[in-house]
PDB file of C-alpha atoms in Angstrom:
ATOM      1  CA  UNK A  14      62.386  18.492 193.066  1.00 46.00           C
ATOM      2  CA  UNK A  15      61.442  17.712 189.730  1.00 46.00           C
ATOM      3  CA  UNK A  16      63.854  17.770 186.848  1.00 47.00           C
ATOM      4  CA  UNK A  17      62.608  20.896 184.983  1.00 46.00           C
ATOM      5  CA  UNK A  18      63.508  22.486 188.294  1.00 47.00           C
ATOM      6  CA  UNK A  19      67.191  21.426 188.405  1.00 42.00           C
ATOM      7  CA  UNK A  20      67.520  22.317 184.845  1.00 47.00           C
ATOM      8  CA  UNK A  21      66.590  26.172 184.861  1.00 49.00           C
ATOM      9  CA  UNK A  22      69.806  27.018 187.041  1.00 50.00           C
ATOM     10  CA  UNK A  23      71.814  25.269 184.610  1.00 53.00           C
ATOM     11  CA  UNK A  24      70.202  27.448 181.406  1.00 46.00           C
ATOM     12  CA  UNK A  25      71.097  30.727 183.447  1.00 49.00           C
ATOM     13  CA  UNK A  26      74.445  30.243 184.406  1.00 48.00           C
ATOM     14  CA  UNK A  27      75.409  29.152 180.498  1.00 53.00           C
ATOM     15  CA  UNK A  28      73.746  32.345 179.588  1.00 50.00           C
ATOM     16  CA  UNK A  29      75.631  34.662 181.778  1.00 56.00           C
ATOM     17  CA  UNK A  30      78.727  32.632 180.961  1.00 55.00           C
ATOM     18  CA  UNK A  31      78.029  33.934 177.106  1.00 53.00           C
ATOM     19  CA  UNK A  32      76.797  37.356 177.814  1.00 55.00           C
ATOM     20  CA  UNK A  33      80.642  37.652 179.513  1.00 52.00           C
ATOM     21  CA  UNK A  34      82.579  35.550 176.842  1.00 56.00           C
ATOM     22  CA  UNK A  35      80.563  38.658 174.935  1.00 54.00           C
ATOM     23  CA  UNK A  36      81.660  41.380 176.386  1.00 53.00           C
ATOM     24  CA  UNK A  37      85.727  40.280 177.214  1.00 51.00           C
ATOM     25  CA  UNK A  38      85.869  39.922 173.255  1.00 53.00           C
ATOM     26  CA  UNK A  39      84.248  43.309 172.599  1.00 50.00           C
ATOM     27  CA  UNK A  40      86.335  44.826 174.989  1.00 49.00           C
ATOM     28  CA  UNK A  41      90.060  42.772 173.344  1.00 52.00           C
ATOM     29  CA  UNK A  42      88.761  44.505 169.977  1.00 51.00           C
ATOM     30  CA  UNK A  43      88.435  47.729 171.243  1.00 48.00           C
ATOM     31  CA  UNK A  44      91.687  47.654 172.680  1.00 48.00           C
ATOM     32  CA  UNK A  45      93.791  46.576 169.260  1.00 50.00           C
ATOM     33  CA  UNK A  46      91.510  48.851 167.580  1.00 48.00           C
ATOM     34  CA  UNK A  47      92.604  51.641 169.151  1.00 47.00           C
ATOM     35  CA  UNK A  48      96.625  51.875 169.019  1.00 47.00           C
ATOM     36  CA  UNK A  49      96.149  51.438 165.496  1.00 46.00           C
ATOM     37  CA  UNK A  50      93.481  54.065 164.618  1.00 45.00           C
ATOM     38  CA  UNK A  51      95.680  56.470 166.595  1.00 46.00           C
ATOM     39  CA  UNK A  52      99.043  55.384 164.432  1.00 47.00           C
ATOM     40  CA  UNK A  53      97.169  56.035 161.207  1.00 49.00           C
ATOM     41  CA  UNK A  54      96.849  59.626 161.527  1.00 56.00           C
ATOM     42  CA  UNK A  55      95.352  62.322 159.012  1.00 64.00           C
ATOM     43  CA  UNK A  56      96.692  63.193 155.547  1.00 67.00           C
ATOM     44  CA  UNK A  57      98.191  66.608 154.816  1.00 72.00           C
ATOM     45  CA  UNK A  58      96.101  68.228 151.838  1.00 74.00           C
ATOM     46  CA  UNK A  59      97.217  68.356 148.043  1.00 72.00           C
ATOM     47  CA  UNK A  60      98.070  71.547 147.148  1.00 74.00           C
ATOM     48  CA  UNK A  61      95.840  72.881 143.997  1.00 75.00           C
ATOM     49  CA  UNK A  62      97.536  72.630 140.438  1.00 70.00           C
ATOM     50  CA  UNK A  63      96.552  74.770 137.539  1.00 69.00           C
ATOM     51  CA  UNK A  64      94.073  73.134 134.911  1.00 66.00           C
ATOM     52  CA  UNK A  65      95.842  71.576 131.975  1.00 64.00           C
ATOM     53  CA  UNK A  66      94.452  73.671 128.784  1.00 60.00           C
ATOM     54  CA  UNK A  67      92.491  71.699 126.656  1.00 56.00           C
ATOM     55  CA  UNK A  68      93.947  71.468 122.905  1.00 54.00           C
ATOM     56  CA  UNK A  69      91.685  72.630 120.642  1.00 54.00           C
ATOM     57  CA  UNK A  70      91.059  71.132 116.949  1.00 57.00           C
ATOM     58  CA  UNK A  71      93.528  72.157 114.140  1.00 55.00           C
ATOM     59  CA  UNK A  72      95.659  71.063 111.787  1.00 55.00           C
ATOM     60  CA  UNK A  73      99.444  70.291 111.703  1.00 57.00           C
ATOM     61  CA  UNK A  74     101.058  70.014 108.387  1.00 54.00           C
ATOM     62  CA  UNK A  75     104.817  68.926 108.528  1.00 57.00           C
ATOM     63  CA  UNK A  76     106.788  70.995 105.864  1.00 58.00           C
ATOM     64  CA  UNK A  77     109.864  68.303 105.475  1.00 57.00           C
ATOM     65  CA  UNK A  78     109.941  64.604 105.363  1.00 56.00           C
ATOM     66  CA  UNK A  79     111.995  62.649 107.442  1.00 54.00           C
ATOM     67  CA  UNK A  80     114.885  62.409 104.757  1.00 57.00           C
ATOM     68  CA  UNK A  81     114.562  65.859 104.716  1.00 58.00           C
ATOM     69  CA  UNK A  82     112.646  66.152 101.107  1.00 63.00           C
ATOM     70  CA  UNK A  83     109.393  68.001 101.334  1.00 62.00           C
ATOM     71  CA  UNK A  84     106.578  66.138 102.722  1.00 66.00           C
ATOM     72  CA  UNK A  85     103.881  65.139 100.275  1.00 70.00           C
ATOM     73  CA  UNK A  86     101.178  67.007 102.392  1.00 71.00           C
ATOM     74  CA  UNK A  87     103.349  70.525 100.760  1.00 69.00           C
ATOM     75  CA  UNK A  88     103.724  68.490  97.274  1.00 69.00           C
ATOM     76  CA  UNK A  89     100.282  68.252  96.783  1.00 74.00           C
ATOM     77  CA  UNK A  90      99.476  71.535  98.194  1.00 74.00           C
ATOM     78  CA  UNK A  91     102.091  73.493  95.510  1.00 72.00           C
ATOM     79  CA  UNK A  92     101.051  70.654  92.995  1.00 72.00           C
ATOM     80  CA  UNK A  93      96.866  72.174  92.792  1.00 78.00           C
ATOM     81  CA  UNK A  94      97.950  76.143  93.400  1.00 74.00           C
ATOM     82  CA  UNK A  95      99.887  75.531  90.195  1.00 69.00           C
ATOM     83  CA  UNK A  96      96.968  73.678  88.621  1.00 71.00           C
ATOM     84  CA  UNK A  97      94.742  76.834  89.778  1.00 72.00           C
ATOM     85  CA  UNK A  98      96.882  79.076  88.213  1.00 70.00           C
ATOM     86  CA  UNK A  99      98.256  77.029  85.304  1.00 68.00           C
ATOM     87  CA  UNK A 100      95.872  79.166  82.684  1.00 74.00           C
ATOM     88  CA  UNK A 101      97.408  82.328  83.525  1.00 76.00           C
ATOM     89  CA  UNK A 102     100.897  81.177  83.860  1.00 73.00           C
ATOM     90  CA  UNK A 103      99.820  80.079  80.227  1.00 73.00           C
ATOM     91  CA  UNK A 104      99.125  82.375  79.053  1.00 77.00           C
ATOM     92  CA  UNK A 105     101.327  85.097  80.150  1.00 81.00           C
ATOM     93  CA  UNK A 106     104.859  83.090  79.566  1.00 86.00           C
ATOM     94  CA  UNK A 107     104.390  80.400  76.798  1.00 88.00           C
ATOM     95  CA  UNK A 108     103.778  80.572  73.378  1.00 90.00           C
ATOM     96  CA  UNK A 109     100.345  79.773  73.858  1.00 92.00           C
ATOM     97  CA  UNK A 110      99.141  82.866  72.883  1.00 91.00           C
ATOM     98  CA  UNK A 111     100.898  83.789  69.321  1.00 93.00           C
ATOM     99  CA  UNK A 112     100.242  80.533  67.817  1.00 94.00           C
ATOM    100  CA  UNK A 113      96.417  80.463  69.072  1.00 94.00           C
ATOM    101  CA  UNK A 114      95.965  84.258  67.538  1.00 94.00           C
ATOM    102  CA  UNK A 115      97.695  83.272  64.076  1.00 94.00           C
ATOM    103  CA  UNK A 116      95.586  80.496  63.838  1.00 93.00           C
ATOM    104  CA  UNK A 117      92.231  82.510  64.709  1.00 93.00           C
ATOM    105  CA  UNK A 118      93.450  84.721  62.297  1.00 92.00           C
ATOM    106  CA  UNK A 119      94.053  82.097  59.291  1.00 92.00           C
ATOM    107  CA  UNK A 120      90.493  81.232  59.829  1.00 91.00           C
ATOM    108  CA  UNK A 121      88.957  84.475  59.326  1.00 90.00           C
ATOM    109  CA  UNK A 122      91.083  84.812  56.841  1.00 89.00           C
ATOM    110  CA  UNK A 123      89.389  81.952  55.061  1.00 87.00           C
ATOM    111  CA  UNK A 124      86.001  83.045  56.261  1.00 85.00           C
ATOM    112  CA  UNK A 125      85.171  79.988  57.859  1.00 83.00           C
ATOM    113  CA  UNK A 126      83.273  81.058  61.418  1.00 78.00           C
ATOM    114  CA  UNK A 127      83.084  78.181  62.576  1.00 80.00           C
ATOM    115  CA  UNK A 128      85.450  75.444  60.879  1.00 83.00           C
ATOM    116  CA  UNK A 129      88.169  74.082  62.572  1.00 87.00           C
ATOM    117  CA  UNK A 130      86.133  74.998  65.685  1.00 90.00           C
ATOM    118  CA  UNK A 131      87.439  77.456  68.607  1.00 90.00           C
ATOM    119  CA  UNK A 132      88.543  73.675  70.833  1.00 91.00           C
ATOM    120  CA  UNK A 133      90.439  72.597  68.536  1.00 92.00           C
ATOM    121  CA  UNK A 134      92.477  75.573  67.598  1.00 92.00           C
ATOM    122  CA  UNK A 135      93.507  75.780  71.387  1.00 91.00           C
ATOM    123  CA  UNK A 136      94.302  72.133  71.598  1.00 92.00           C
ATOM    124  CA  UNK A 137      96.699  72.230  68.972  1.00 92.00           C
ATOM    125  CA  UNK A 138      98.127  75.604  69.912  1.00 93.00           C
ATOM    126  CA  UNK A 139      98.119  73.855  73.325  1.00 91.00           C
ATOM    127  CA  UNK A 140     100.242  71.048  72.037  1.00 92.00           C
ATOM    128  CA  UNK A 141     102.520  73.113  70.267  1.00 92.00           C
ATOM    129  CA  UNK A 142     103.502  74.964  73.048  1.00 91.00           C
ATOM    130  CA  UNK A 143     104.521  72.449  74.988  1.00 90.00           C
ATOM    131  CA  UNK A 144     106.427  71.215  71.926  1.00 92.00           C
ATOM    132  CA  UNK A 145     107.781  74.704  71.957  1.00 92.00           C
ATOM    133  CA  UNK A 146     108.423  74.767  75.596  1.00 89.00           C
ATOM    134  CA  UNK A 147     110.099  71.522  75.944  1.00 90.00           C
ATOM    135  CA  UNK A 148     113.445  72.552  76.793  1.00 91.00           C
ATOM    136  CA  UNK A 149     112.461  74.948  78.806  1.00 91.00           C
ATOM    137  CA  UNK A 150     110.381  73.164  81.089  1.00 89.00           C
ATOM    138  CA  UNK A 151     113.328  70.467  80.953  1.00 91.00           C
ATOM    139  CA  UNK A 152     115.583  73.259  82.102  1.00 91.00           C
ATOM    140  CA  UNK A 153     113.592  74.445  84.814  1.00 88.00           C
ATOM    141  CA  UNK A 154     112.684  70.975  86.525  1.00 87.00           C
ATOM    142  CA  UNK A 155     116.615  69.912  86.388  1.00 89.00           C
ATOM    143  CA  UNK A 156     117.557  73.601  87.421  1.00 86.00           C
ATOM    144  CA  UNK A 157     114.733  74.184  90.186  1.00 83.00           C
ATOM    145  CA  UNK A 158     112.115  71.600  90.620  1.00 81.00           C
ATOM    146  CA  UNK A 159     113.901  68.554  91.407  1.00 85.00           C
ATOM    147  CA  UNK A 160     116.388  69.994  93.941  1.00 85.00           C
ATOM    148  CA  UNK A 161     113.891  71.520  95.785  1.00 78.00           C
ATOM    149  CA  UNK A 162     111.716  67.703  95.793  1.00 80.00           C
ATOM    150  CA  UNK A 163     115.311  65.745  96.623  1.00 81.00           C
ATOM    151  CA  UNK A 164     115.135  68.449  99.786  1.00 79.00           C
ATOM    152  CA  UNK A 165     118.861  70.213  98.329  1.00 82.00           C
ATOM    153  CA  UNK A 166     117.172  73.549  98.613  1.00 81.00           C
ATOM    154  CA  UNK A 167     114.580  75.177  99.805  1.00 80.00           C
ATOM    155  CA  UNK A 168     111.627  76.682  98.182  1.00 74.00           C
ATOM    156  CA  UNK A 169     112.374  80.086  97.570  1.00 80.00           C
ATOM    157  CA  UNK A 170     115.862  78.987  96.511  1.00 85.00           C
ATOM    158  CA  UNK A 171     113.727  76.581  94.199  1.00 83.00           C
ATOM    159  CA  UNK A 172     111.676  78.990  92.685  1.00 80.00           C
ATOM    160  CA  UNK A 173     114.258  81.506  91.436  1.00 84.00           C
ATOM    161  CA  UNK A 174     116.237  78.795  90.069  1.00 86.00           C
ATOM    162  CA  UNK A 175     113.737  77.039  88.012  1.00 86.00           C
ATOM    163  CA  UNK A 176     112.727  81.264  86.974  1.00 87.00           C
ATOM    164  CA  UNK A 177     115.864  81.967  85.031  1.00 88.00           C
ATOM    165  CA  UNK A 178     115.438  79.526  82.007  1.00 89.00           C
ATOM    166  CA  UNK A 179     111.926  81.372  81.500  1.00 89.00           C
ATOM    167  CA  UNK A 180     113.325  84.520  81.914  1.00 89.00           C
ATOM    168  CA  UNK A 181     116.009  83.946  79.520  1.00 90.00           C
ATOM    169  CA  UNK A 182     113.280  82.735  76.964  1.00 90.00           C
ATOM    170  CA  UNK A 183     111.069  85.604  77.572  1.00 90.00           C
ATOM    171  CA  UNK A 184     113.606  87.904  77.447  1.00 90.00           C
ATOM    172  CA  UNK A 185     115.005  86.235  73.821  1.00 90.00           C
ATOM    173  CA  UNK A 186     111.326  87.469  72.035  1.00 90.00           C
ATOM    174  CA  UNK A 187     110.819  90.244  73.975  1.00 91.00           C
ATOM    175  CA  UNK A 188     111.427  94.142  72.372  1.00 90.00           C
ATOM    176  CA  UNK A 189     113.203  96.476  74.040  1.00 89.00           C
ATOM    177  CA  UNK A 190     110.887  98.973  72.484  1.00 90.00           C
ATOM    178  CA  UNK A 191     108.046  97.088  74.679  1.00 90.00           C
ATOM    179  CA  UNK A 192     110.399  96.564  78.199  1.00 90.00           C
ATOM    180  CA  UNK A 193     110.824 100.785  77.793  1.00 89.00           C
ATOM    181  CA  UNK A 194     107.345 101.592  77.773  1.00 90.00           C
ATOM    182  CA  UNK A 195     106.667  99.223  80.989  1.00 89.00           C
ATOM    183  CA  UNK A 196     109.445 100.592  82.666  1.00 89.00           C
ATOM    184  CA  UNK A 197     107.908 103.800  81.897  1.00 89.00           C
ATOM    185  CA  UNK A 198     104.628 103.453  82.974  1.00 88.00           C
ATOM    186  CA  UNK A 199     105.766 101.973  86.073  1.00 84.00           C
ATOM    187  CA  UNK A 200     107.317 105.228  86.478  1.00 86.00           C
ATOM    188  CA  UNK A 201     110.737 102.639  87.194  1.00 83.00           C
ATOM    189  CA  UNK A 202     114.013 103.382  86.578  1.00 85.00           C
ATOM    190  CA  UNK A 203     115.827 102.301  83.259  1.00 85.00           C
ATOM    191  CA  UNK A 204     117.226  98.950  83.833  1.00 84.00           C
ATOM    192  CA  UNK A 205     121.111  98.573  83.037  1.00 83.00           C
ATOM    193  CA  UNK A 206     121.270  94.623  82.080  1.00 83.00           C
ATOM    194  CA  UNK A 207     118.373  92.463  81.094  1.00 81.00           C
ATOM    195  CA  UNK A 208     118.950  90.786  84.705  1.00 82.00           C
ATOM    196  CA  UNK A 209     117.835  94.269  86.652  1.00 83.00           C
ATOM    197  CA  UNK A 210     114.230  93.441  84.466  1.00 86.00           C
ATOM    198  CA  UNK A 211     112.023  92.452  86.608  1.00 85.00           C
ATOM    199  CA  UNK A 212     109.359  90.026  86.188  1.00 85.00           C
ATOM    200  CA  UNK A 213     106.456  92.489  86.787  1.00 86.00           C
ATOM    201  CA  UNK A 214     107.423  94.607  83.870  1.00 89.00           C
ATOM    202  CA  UNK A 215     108.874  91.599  81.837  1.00 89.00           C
ATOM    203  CA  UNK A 216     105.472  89.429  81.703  1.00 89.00           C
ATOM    204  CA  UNK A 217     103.309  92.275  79.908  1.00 90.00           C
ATOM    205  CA  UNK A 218     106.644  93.453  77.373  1.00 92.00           C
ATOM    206  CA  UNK A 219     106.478  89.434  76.261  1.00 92.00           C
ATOM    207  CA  UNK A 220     102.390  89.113  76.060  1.00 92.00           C
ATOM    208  CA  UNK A 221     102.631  92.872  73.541  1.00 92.00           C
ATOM    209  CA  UNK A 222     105.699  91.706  71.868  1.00 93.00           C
ATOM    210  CA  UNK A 223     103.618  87.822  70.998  1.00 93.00           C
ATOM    211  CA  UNK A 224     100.270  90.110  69.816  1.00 93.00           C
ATOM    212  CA  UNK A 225     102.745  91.329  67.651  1.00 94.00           C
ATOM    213  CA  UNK A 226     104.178  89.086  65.970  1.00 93.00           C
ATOM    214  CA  UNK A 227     100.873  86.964  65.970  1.00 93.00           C
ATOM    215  CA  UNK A 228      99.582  90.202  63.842  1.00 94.00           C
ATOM    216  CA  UNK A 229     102.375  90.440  61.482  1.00 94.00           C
ATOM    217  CA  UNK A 230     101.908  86.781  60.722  1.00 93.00           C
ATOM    218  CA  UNK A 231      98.334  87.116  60.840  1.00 92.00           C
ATOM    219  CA  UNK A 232      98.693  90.354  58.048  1.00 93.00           C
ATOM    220  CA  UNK A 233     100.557  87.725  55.962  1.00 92.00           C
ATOM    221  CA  UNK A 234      98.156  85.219  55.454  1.00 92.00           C
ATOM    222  CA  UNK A 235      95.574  87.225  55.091  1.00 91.00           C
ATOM    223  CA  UNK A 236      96.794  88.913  51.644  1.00 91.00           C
ATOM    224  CA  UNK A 237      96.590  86.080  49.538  1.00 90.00           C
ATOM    225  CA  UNK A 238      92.694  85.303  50.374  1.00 90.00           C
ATOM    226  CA  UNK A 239      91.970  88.977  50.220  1.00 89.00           C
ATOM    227  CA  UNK A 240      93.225  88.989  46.471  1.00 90.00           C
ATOM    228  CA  UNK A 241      91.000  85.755  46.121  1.00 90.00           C
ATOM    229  CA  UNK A 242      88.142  88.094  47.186  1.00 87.00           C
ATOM    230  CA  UNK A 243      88.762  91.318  45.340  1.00 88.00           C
ATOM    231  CA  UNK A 244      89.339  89.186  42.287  1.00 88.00           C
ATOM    232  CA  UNK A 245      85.906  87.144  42.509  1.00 87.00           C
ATOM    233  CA  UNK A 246      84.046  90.568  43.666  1.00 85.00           C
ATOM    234  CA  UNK A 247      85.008  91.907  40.442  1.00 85.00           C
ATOM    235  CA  UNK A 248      84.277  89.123  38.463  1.00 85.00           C
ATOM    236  CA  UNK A 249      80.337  88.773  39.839  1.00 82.00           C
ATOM    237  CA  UNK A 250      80.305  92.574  39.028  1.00 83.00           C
ATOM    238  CA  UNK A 251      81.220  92.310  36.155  1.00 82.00           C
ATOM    239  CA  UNK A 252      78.956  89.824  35.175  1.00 81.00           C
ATOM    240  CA  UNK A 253      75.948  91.748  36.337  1.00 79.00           C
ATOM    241  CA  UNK A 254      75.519  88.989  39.490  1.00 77.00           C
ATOM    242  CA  UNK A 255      75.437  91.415  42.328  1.00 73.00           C
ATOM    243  CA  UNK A 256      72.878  89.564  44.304  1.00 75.00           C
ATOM    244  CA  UNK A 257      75.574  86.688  44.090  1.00 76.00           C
ATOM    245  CA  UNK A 258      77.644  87.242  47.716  1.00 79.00           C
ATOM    246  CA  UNK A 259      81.189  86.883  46.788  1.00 76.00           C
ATOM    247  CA  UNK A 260      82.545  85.065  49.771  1.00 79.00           C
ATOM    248  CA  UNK A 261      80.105  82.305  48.928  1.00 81.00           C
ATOM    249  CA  UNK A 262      82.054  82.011  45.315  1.00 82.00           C
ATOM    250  CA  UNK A 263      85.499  82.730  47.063  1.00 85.00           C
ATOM    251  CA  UNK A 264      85.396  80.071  48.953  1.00 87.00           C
ATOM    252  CA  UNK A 265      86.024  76.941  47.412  1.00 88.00           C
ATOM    253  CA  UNK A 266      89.052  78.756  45.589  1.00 89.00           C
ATOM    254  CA  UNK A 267      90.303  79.653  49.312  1.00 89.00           C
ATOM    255  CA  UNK A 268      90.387  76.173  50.490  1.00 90.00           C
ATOM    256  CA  UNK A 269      91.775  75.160  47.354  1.00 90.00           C
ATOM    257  CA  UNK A 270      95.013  77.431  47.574  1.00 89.00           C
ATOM    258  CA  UNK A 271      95.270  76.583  51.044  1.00 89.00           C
ATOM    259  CA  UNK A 272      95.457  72.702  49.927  1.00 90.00           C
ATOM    260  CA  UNK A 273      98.589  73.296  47.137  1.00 91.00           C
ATOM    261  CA  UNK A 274     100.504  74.905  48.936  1.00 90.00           C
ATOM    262  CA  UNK A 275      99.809  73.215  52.047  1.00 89.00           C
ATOM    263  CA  UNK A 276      99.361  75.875  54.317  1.00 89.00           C
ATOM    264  CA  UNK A 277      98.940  74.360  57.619  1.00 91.00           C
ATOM    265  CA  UNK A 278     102.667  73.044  57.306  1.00 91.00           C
ATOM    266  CA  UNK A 279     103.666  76.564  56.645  1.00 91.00           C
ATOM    267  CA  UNK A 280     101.989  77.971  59.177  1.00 92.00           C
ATOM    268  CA  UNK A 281     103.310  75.677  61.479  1.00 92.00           C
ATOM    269  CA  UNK A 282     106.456  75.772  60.437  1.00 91.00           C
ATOM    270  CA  UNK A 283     106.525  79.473  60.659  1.00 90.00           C
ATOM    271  CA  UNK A 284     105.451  79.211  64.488  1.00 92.00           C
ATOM    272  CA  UNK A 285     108.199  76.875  65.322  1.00 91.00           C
ATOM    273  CA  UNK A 286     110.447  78.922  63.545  1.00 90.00           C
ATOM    274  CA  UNK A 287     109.879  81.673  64.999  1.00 88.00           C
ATOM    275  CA  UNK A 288     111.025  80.808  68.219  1.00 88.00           C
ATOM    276  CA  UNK A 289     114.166  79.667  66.599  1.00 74.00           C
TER     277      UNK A 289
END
């Protein structure tokens, strides 16, 4: 025999010695496999859960601090509806109003249309009613404003308390005369004391009792410059110069008396005055 011939026995035994060294092995991991597949049974189901709501945009605005003082998100927010309001508020319960209508009225009076012009007459009635209003805006930030901003009370408690100091001022210039007739045509009953007047009837009794006043003054200075006029108109008559317009003439003699006797001091004066 040759040696190829001895060799091919040798090549088939070492094969079938691997195709069983296979097949043991296959059959070891089947058998570990299997205890531990079964231990590892299935898993009981989750039950279902409701959906969690999804929170939708908006806005959260915390009314007090954390030292318990109103939070400056409300601050601000009171701080522009008082600016959006301020010309009405004004208006209605300052002295705004008088001292802008005698000054209107002192420049008719003067015939000048158009000199001081209509800004500046409000910016200096403007000023003079804070002047005015000083202590009563002092009064109502010590008795209201501030106790409400160191968090001591709350708003509404606020509010009426920094009220009264304007009420008591309003109620100071106001008529009686002028609280009747808008209790009347309110159709409300008669109120007993000044503090059963309510602020709906007491707002328009102050704005006609200021017209008044602001037309008495306003009667006043008009006299004097309305003797200026008759006095020039029948002068030019007089002298035949009817084409002549007598305000033109009456003029310079207007601003002239109004320079003696310095008239804006007295007018001025007379405002402040008035409000004692």
């Amino acid at each position: 025999m040759t040696s190829a011939t001895l060799r091919r026995p040798r090549v088939a035994v070492r094969a079938r010695s691997l195709g069983v060294g296979a097949a043991v092995a296959f059959v070891a991991a089947l058998a570990f496999a299997a205890p531990a597949a079964a231990a590892v049974g299935p898993a009981d189901p989750v039950a279902p859960v409701d959906p969690t709501p999804v929170a939708g945009p908006g806005v959260a605005v915390d009314i007090y601090g954390v030292d318990g003082t109103p939070s400056s998100s409300i601050v601000v927010l009171i701080a522009i509806t008082l600016l959006s309001v301020a010309p009405s508020l004004l208006l209605m319960t300052t002295s705004f109003t008088k001292i802008f209508v005698v000054l209107t009225l002192t420049r008719n009076a003067m015939g000048l249309q158009g000199t001081p012009p209509t800004q500046v007459l409000a910016g200096l009635a403007l000023f003079l009613s804070f002047f005015i209003m000083g202590p009563v805006f002092a009064e109502m930030n010590d008795a209201g404003i501030q106790p409400y901003l160191q968090g001591e009370v709350s708003f509404s408690e606020g509010v009426g308390d920094a009220v009264v100091p304007l009420r008591e001022f309003m109620l100071t210039l106001t008529r009686e005369s002028d609280i009747a007739l808008m209790t009347r045509a309110a159709q409300a009953p008669n109120p007993e004391t000044s503090a059963d007047v309510s602020m709906t009837t007491l707002l328009p009794a102050f704005m006609l009792s200021e017209l008044r006043s602001a037309f008495i003054i306003g009667f006043v200075i008009f006299m004097p410059f309305l003797v200026i006029d008759l006095v020039v108109s029948g002068a030019l008559m007089s002298m035949g110069m009817v084409v002549l317009p007598p305000v033109l003439v009456s003029l310079p003699f207007k601003l002239l008396l109004f320079v003696l006797v310095d008239g804006w001091t007295l007018i001025i004066s007379a405002l402040i005055g008035s409000y004692g």
